[in-house]
Short mmCIF file of C-alpha atoms in Angstrom, two decimals:
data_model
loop_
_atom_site.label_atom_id
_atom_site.label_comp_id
_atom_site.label_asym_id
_atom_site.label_seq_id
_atom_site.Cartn_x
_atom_site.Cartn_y
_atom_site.Cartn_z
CA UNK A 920 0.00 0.00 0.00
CA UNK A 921 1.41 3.47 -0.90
CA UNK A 922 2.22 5.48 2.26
CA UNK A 923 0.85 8.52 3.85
CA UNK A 924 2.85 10.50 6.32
CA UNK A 925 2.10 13.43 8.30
CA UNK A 926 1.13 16.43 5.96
CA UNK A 927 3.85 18.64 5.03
CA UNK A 928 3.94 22.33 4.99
CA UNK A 929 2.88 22.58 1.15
CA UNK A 930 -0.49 21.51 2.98
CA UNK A 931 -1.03 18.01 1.10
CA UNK A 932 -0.52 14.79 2.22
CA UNK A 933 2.18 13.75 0.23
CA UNK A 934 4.43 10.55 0.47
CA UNK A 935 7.72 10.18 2.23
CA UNK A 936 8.95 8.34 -0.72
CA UNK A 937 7.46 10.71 -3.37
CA UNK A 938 9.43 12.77 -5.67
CA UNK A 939 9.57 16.35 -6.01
CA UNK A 940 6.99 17.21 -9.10
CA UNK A 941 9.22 19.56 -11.92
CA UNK A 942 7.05 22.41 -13.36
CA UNK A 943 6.51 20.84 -16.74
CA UNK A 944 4.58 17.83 -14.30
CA UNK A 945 3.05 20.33 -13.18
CA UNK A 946 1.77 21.97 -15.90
CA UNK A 947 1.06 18.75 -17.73
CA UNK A 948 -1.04 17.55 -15.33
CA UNK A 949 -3.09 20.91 -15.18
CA UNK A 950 -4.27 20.11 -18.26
CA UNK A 951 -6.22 17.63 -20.34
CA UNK A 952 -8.81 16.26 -18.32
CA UNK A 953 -11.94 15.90 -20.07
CA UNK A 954 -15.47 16.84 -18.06
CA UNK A 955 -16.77 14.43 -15.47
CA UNK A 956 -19.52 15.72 -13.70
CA UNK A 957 -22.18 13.62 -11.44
CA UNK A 958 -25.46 12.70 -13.42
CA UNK A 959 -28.06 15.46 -12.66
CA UNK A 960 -30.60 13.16 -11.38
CA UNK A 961 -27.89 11.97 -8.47
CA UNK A 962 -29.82 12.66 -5.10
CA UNK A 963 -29.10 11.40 -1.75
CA UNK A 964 -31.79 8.15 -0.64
CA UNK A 965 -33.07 9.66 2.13
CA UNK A 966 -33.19 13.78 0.55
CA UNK A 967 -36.82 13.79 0.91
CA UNK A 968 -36.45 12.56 5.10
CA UNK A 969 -33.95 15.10 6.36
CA UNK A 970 -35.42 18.54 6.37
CA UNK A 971 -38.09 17.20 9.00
CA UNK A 972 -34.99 15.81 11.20
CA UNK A 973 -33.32 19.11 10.85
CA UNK A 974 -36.63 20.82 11.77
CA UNK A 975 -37.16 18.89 14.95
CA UNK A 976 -33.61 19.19 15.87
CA UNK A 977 -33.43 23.18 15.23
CA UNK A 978 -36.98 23.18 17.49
CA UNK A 979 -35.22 22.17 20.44
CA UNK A 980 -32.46 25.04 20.64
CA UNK A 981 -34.07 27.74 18.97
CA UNK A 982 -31.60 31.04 18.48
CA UNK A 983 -28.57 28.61 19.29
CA UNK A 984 -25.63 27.95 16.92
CA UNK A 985 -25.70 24.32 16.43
CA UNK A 986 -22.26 22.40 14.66
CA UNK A 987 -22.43 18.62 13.97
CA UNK A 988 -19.32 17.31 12.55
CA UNK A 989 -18.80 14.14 10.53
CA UNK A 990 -15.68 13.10 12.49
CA UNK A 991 -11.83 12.92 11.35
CA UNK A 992 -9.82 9.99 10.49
CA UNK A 993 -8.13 7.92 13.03
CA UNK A 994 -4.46 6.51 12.77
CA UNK A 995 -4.76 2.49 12.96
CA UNK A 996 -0.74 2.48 12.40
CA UNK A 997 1.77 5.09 11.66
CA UNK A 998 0.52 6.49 8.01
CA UNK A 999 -2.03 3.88 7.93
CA UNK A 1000 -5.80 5.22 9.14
CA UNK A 1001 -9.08 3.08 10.09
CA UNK A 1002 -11.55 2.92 7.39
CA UNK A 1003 -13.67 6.47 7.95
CA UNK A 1004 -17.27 6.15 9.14
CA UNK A 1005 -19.29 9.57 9.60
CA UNK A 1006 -20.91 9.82 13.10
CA UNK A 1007 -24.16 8.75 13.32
CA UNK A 1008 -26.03 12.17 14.54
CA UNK A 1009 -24.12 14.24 11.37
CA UNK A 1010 -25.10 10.91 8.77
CA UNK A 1011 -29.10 11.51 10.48
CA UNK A 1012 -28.98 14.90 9.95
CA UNK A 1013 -27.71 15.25 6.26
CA UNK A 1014 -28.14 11.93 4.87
CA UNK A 1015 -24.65 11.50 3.91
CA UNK A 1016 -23.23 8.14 4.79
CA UNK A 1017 -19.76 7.83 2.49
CA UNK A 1018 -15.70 7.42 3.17
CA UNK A 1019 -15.56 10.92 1.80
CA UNK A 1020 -17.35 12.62 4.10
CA UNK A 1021 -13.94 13.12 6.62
CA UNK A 1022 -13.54 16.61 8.19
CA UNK A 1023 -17.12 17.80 7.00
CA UNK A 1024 -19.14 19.73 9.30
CA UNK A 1025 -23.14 20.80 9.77
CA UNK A 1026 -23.77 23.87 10.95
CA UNK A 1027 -27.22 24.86 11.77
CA UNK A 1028 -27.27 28.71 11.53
CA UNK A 1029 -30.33 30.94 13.65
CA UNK A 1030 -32.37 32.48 11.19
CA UNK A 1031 -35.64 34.52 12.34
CA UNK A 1032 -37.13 34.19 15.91
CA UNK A 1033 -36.62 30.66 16.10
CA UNK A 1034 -35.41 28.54 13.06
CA UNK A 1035 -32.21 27.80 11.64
CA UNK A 1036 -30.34 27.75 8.37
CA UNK A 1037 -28.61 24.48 7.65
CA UNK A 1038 -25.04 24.59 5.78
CA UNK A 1039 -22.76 21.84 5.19
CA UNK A 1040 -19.15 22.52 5.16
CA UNK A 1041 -17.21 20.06 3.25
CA UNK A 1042 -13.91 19.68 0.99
CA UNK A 1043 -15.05 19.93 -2.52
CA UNK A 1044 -13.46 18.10 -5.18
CA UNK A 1045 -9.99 19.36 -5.86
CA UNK A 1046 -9.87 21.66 -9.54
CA UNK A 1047 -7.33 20.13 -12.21
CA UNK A 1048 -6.69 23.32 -13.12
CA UNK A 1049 -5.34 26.22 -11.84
CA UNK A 1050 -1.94 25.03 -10.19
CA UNK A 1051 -3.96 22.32 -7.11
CA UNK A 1052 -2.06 19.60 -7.00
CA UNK A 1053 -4.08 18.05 -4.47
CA UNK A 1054 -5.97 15.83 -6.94
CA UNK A 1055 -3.02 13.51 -7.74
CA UNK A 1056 -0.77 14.15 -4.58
CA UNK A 1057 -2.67 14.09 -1.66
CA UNK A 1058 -2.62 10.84 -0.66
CA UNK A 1059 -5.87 11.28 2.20
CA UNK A 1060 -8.00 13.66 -0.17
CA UNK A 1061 -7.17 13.45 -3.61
CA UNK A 1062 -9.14 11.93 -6.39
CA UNK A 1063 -6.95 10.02 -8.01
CA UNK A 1064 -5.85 8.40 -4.19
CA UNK A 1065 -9.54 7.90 -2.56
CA UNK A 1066 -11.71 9.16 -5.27
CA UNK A 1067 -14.46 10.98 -6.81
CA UNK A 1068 -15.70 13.82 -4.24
CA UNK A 1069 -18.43 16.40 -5.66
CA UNK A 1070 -17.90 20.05 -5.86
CA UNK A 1071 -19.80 22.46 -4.32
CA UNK A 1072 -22.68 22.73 -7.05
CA UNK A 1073 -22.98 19.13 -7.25
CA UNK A 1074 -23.39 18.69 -3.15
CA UNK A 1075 -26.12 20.66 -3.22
CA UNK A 1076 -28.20 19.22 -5.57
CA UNK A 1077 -27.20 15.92 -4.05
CA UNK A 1078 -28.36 17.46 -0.88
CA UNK A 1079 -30.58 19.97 -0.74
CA UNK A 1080 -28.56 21.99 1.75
CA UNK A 1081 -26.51 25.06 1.35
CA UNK A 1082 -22.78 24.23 0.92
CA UNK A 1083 -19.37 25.85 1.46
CA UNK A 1084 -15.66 25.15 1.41
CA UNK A 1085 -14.65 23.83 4.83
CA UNK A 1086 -11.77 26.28 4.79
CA UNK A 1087 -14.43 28.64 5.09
CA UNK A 1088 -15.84 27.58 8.56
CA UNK A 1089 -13.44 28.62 11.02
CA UNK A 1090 -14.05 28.96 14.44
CA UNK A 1091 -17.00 30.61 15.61
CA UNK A 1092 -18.77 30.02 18.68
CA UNK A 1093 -21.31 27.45 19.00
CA UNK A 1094 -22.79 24.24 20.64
CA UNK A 1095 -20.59 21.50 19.30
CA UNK A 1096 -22.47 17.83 19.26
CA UNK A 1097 -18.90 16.33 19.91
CA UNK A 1098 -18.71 17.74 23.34
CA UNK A 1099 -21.62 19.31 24.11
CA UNK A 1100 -23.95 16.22 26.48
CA UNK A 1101 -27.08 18.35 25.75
CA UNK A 1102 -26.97 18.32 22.10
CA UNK A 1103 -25.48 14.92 21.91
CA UNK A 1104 -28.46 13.24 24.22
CA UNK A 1105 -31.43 15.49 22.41
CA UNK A 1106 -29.67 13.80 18.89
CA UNK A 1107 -30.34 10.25 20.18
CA UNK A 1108 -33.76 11.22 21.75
CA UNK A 1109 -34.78 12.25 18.35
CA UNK A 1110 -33.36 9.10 16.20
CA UNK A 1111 -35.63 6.65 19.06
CA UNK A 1112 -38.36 6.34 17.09
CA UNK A 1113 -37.54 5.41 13.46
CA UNK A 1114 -39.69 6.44 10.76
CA UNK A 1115 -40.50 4.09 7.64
CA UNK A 1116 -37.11 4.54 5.50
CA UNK A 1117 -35.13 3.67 8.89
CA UNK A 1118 -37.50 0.63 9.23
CA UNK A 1119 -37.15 -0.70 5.60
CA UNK A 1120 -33.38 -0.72 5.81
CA UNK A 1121 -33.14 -2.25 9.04
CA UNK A 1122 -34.98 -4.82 7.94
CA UNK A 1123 -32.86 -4.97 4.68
CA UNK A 1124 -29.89 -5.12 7.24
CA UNK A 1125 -31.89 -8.33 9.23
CA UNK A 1126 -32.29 -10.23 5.57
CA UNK A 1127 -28.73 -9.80 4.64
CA UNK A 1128 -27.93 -10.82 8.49
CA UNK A 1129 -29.70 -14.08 7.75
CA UNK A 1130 -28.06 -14.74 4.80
CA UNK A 1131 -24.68 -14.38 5.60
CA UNK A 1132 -25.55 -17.00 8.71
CA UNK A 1133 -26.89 -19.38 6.10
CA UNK A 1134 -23.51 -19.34 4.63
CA UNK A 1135 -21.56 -19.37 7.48
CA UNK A 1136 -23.56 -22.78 8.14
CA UNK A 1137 -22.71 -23.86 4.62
CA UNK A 1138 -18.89 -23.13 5.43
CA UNK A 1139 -18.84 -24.97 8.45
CA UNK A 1140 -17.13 -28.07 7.14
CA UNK A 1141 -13.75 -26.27 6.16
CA UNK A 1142 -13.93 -24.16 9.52
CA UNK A 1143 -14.26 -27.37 11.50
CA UNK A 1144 -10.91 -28.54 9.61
CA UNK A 1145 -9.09 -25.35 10.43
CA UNK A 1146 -6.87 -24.48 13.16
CA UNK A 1147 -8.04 -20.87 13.19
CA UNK A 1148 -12.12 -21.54 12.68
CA UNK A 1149 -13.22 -19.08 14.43
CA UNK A 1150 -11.87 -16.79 12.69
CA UNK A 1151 -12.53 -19.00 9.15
CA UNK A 1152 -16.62 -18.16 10.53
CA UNK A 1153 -15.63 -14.45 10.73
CA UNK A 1154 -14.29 -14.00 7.33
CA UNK A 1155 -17.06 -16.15 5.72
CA UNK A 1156 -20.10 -13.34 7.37
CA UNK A 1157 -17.84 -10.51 6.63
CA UNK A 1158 -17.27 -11.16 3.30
CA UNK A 1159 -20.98 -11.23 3.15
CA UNK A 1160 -21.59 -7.73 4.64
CA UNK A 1161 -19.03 -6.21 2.81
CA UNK A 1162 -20.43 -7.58 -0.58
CA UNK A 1163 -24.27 -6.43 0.48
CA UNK A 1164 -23.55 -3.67 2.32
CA UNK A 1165 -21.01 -1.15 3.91
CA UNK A 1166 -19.27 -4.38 6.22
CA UNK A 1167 -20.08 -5.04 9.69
CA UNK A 1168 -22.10 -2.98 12.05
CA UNK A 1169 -19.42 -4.11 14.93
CA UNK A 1170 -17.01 -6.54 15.39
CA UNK A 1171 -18.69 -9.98 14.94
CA UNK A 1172 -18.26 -12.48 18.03
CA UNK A 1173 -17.68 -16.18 16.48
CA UNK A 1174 -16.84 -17.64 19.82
CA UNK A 1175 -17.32 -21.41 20.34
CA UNK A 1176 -16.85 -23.92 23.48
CA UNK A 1177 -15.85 -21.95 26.44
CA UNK A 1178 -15.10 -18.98 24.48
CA UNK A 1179 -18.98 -18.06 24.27
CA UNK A 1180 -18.84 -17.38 27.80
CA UNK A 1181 -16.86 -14.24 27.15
CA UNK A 1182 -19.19 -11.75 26.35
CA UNK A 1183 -17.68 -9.57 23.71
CA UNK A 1184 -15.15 -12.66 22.18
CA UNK A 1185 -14.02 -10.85 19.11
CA UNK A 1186 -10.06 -12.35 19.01
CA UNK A 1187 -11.79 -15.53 17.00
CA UNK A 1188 -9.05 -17.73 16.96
CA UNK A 1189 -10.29 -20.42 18.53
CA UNK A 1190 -10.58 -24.22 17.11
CA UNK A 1191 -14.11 -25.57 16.47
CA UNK A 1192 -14.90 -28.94 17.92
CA UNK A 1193 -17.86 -31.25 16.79
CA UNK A 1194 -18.84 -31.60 20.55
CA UNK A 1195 -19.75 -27.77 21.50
CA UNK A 1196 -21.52 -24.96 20.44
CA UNK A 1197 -20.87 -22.11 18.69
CA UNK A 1198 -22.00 -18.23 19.25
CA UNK A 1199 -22.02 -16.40 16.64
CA UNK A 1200 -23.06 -12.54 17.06
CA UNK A 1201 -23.26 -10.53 13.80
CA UNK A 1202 -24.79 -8.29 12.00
CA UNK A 1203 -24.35 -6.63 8.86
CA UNK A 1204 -24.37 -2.61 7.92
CA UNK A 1205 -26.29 -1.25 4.62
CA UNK A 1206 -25.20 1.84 2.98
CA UNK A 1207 -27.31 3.77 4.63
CA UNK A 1208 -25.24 3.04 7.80
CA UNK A 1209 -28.50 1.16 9.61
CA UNK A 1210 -27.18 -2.69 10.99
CA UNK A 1211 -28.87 -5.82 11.90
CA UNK A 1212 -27.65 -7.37 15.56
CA UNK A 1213 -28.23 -11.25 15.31
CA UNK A 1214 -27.14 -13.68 17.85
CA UNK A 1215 -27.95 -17.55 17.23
CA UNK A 1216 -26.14 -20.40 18.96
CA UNK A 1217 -25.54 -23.44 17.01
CA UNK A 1218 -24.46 -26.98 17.18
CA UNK A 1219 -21.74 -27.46 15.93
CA UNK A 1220 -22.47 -31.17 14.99
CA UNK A 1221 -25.81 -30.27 13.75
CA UNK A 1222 -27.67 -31.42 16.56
CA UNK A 1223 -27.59 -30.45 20.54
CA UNK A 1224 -26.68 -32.87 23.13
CA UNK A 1225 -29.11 -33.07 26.39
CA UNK A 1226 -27.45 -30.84 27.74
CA UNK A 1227 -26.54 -28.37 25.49
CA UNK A 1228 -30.74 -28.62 24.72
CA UNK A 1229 -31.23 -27.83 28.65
CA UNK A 1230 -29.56 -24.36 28.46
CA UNK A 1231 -30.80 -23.33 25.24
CA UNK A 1232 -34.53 -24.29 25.83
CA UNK A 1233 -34.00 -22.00 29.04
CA UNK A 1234 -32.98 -19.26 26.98
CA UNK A 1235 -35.50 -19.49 24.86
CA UNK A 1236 -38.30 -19.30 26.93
CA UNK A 1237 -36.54 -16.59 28.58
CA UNK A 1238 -36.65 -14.46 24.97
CA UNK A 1239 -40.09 -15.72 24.43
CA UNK A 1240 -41.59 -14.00 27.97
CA UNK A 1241 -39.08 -11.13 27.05
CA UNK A 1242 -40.93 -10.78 23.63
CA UNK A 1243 -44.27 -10.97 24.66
CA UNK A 1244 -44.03 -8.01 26.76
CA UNK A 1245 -43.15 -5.89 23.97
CA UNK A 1246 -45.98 -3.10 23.38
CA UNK A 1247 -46.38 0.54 23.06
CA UNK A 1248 -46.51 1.60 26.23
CA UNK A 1249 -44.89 -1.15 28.55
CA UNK A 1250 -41.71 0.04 30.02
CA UNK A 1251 -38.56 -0.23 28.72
CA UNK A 1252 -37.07 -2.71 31.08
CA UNK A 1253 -40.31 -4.91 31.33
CA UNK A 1254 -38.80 -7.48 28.63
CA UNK A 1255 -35.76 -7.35 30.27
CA UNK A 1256 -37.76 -8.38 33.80
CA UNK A 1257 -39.54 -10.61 32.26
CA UNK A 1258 -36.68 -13.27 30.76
CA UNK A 1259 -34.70 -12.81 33.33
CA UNK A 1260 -37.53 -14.12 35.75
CA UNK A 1261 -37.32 -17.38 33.46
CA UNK A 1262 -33.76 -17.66 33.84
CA UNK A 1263 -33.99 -17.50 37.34
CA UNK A 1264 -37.07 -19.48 38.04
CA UNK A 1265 -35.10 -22.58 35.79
CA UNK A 1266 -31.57 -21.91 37.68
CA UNK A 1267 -33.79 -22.80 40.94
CA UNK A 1268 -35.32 -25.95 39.32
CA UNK A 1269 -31.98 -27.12 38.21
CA UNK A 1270 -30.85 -26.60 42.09
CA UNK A 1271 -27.94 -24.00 41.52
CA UNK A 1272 -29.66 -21.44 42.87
CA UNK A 1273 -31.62 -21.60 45.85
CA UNK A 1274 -34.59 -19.96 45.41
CA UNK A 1275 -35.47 -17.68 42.43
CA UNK A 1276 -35.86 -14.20 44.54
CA UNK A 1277 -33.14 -11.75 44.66
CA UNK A 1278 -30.65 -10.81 41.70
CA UNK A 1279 -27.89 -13.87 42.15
CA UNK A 1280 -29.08 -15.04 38.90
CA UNK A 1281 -27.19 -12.16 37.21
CA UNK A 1282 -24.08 -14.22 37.68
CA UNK A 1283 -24.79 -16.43 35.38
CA UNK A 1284 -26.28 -13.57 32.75
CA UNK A 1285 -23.98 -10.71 33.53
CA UNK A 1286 -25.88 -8.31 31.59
CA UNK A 1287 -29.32 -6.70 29.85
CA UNK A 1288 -31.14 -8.44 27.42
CA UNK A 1289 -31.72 -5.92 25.24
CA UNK A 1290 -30.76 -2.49 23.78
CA UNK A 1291 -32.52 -0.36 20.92
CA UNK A 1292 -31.24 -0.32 17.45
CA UNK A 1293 -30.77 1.86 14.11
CA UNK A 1294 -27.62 3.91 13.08
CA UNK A 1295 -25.67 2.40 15.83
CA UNK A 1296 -25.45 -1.27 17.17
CA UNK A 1297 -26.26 0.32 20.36
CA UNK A 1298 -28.10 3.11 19.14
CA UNK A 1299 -29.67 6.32 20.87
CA UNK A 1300 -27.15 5.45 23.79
CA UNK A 1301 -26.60 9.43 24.80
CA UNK A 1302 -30.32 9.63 25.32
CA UNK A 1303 -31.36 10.45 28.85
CA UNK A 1304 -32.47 7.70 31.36
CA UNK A 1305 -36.01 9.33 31.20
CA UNK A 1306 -36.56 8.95 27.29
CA UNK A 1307 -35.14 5.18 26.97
CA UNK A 1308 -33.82 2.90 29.94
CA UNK A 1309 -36.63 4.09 32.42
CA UNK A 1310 -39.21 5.09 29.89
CA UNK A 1311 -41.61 3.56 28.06
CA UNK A 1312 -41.69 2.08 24.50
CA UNK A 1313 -43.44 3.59 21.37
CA UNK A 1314 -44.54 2.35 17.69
CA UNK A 1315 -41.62 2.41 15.54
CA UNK A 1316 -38.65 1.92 18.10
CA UNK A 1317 -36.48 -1.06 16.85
CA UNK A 1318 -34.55 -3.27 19.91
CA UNK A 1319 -33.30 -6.08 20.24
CA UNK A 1320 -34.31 -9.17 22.94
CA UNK A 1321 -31.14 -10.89 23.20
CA UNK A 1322 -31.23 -13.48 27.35
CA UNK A 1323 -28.40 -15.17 27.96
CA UNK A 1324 -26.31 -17.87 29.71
CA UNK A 1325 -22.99 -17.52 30.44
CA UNK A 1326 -21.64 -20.70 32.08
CA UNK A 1327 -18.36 -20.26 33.16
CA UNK A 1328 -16.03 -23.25 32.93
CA UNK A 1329 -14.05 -22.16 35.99
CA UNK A 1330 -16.84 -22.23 38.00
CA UNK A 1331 -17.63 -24.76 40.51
CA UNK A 1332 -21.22 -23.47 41.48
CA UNK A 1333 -22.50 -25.44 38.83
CA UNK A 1334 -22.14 -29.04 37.87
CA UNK A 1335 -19.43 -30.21 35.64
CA UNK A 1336 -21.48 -30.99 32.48
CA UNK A 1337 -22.82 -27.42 32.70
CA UNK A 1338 -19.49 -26.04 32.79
CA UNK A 1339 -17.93 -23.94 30.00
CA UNK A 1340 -21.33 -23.17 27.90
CA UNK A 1341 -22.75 -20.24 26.20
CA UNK A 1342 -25.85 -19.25 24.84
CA UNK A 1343 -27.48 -16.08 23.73
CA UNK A 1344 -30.46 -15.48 21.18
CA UNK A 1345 -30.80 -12.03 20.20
CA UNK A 1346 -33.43 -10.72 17.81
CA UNK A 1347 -34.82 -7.95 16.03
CA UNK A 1348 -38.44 -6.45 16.52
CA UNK A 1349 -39.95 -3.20 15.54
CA UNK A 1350 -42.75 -1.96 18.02
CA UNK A 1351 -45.79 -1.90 16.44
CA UNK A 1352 -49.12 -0.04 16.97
CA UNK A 1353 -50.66 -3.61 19.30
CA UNK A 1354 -46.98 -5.00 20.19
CA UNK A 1355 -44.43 -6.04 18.52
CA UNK A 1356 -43.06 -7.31 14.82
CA UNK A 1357 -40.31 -9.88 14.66
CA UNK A 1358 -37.97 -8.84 11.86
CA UNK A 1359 -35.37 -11.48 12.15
CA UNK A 1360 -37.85 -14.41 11.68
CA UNK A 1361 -36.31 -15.76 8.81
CA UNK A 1362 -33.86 -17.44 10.90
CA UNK A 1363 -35.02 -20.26 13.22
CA UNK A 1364 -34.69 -20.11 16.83
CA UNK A 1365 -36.21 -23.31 18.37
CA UNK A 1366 -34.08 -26.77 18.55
CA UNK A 1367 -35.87 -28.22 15.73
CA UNK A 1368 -36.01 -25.96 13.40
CA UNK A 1369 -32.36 -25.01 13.98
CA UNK A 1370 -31.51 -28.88 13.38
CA UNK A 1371 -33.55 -29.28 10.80
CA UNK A 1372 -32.38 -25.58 8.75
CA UNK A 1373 -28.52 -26.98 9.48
CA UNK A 1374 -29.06 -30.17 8.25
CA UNK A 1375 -30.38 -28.62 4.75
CA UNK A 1376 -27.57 -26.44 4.49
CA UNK A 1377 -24.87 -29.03 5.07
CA UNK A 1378 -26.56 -31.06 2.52
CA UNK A 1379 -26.85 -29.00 0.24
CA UNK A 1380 -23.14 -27.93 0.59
CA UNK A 1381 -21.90 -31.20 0.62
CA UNK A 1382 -21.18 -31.87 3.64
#
């Protein structure tokens, strides 16, 4: 890969290795380039959806300088930066969603008694004439390095918003979504309830979810013969997401055995073994930036032992009482109550705990079941307590209802055959107007139908 040091004085990012550019380059490369504009008819997807965002936004700090920025690329290693993501408020807010968007910053401007004027300040695309030799030398921002950006004229219309050149913002005073708690919390508030865009590509995010598990079934043979299979079951679902959408919403957990008892597992370089189970938590991202959050656990011979059936049907009655409190109106943390008063009920009938009262269940569970979902895997989590943990749940709010059991193998409170397994089944429902749709029901969740759905697979792959 080319490099990309620290920019130099001349103000582009230009390689350490690169050679100076002689004024006949120069002058050459000004010149030539035939027109390339973006088709007229380019627009945004969701152009129609975010003046009314804006507008609800602007009505809760009227007279108030508002500045959302996109974000700025992060080093992963020396000249070498992460893959750029806009933040999720600034991608709301303006629709924008792409790699290019790295530095660029909404400003909502007061305008009259109480609105605002919204301007986007981004880096057009570099001229070819003129003496810029940003276009084929800047190694962060030129075209010819990460490609096509629009110019000024061309944002607009692909916008709706009036745009300037970022080196036209400055510094001016202002309440800055990065650091300002206020702003940041009334921005999550606002994204809680999705409207029916936000719905249709979750649920575009849930389908291509299910079909990158599918294959990951279908690939289990040659992870089973790996040494590395955990990580084999990684790269199968990401290529997936990558190919149907923008990648992974967040780092996907293929943990199997013992390693499904570690909550966030993401190192994935674990062996598979016939004889345990494996957890795989993934989800893919659209375009559009809106992921899927899928957890199933699987056999990894095809079918559960008795007692690998024993946990899971416990966590699955636990999801099922979590998802049939689901309905406008019920508290947030009712589903939550509700499974966990399964899991702790069936903990007493096995004998491990003593009685079903109390909260010692929660070492065997360790955390919610459940968190709301959209833009972020984890979405609206700057909202205040009020508006989401400890309030109350409203047609179109997507969540997920995702119990678990987390069965240590170190620990000798439970009996030895228990010891060392992991199961969580996670979901995604959109509250509806009388309770709750299941969006993820194209994947089975019961013991049959997850047999009988692996056994197809492997046939049909060979296996």
């Amino acid at each position: 890969m080319p490099d990309i040091p620290s920019r130099p004085a001349s103000g582009l990012n230009i390689g350490s290795h690169d050679l100076p550019v002689s004024p006949e380059l120069s002058r050459f490369m000004a010149s030539g380039w035939a027109p390339s504009p973006l088709p007229d008819s380019s627009r945004i997807p969701a152009y129609a959806l975010t003046p009314a965002r804006r507008a609800r936004f602007s009505a809760r700090f009227p007279g108030e300088r508002l500045i959302v920025p996109a974000g700025e690329l992060k080093v992963r290693s020396n000249d070498c930066d992460h893959r750029f993501r806009p933040h999720s408020a600034y991608a709301w807010l303006t629709g924008l969603t792409g790699e290019d968007q790295v530095g660029h910053v909404l400003v909502l401007e007061p305008a009259g008694p109480t609105g605002h004027e919204a301007v986007l300040y981004l880096r057009p695309r570099s001229p070819r004439a003129g003496g810029s030799e940003e276009f084929y030398r800047d190694r962060r921002y030129g075209e010819f390095w990460v490609g096509r950006r629009p110019d000024l004229a061309e944002a607009e219309r692909l916008t709706g918003l009036r745009c300037a050149h970022l080196d036209t913002l400055g510094s001016p005073p202002g309440r800055d979504a990065a650091s300002d708690t206020e702003l940041a919390a009334a921005l999550s508030e606002l994204r809680l309830v999705k409207d029916a865009w936000e719905v249709e590509q979750l649920q575009r995010a849930v389908d291509d979810t299910a079909a990158g598990f599918e294959d990951v079934v279908r690939a289990l043979p040659r992870a089973l013969a790996h040494p590395r299979g955990e990580r084999w079951i990684e790269g199968v679902f990401d290529l997936r997401a990558r190919a149907e959408g923008n990648g992974t919403g967040y780092d996907t957990i293929a943990a199997s055995g013992a390693h499904a008892c570690v909550l966030h597992w993401i190192r994935n370089d674990g062996r598979l073994s016939r004889d345990d189970l494996l957890l795989l938590d993934a989800g893919v991202e659209t375009d559009s930036l809106y992921t899927a959050d899928i957890t199933r656990t699987l056999p990894l011979s095809g079918r559960f032992s008795p007692v690998q059936r024993q946990v899971y049907e416990l966590v699955l009655a636990a999801q099922d009482a979590g998802m049939a409190a689901l309905r406008p109106g019920a508290s947030f943390r009712d589903f939550h109550r509700a499974g966990m008063r399964v899991i702790a009920e069936g903990l007493s009938e096995w004998g491990i705990l003593k009685h079903a009262e109390g909260d010692l269940h929660r070492r065997y569970t360790l955390c919610s079941s459940g968190h709301m979902l959209g833009l972020d895997v984890h979405d609206c989590a700057k909202a205040r307590s009020e508006a989401y943990l400890d309030g109350v749940l409203e047609a179109g709010q997507v969540l997920t209802v995702e119990p678990g059991l987390y069965l240590q193998p170190d620990d000798e409170t439970l009996p030895p055959e228990l010891r060392g397994i992991g199961v969580r089944i996670e979901d995604d429902l959109v509250i509806t107007e009388s309770g709750a749709r299941l969006m993820s029901g194209a994947l089975p969740r019961t013991v049959a139908g997850i047999e009988e759905w692996m056994g197809r697979l492997l046939d049909g792959a060979g296996a």
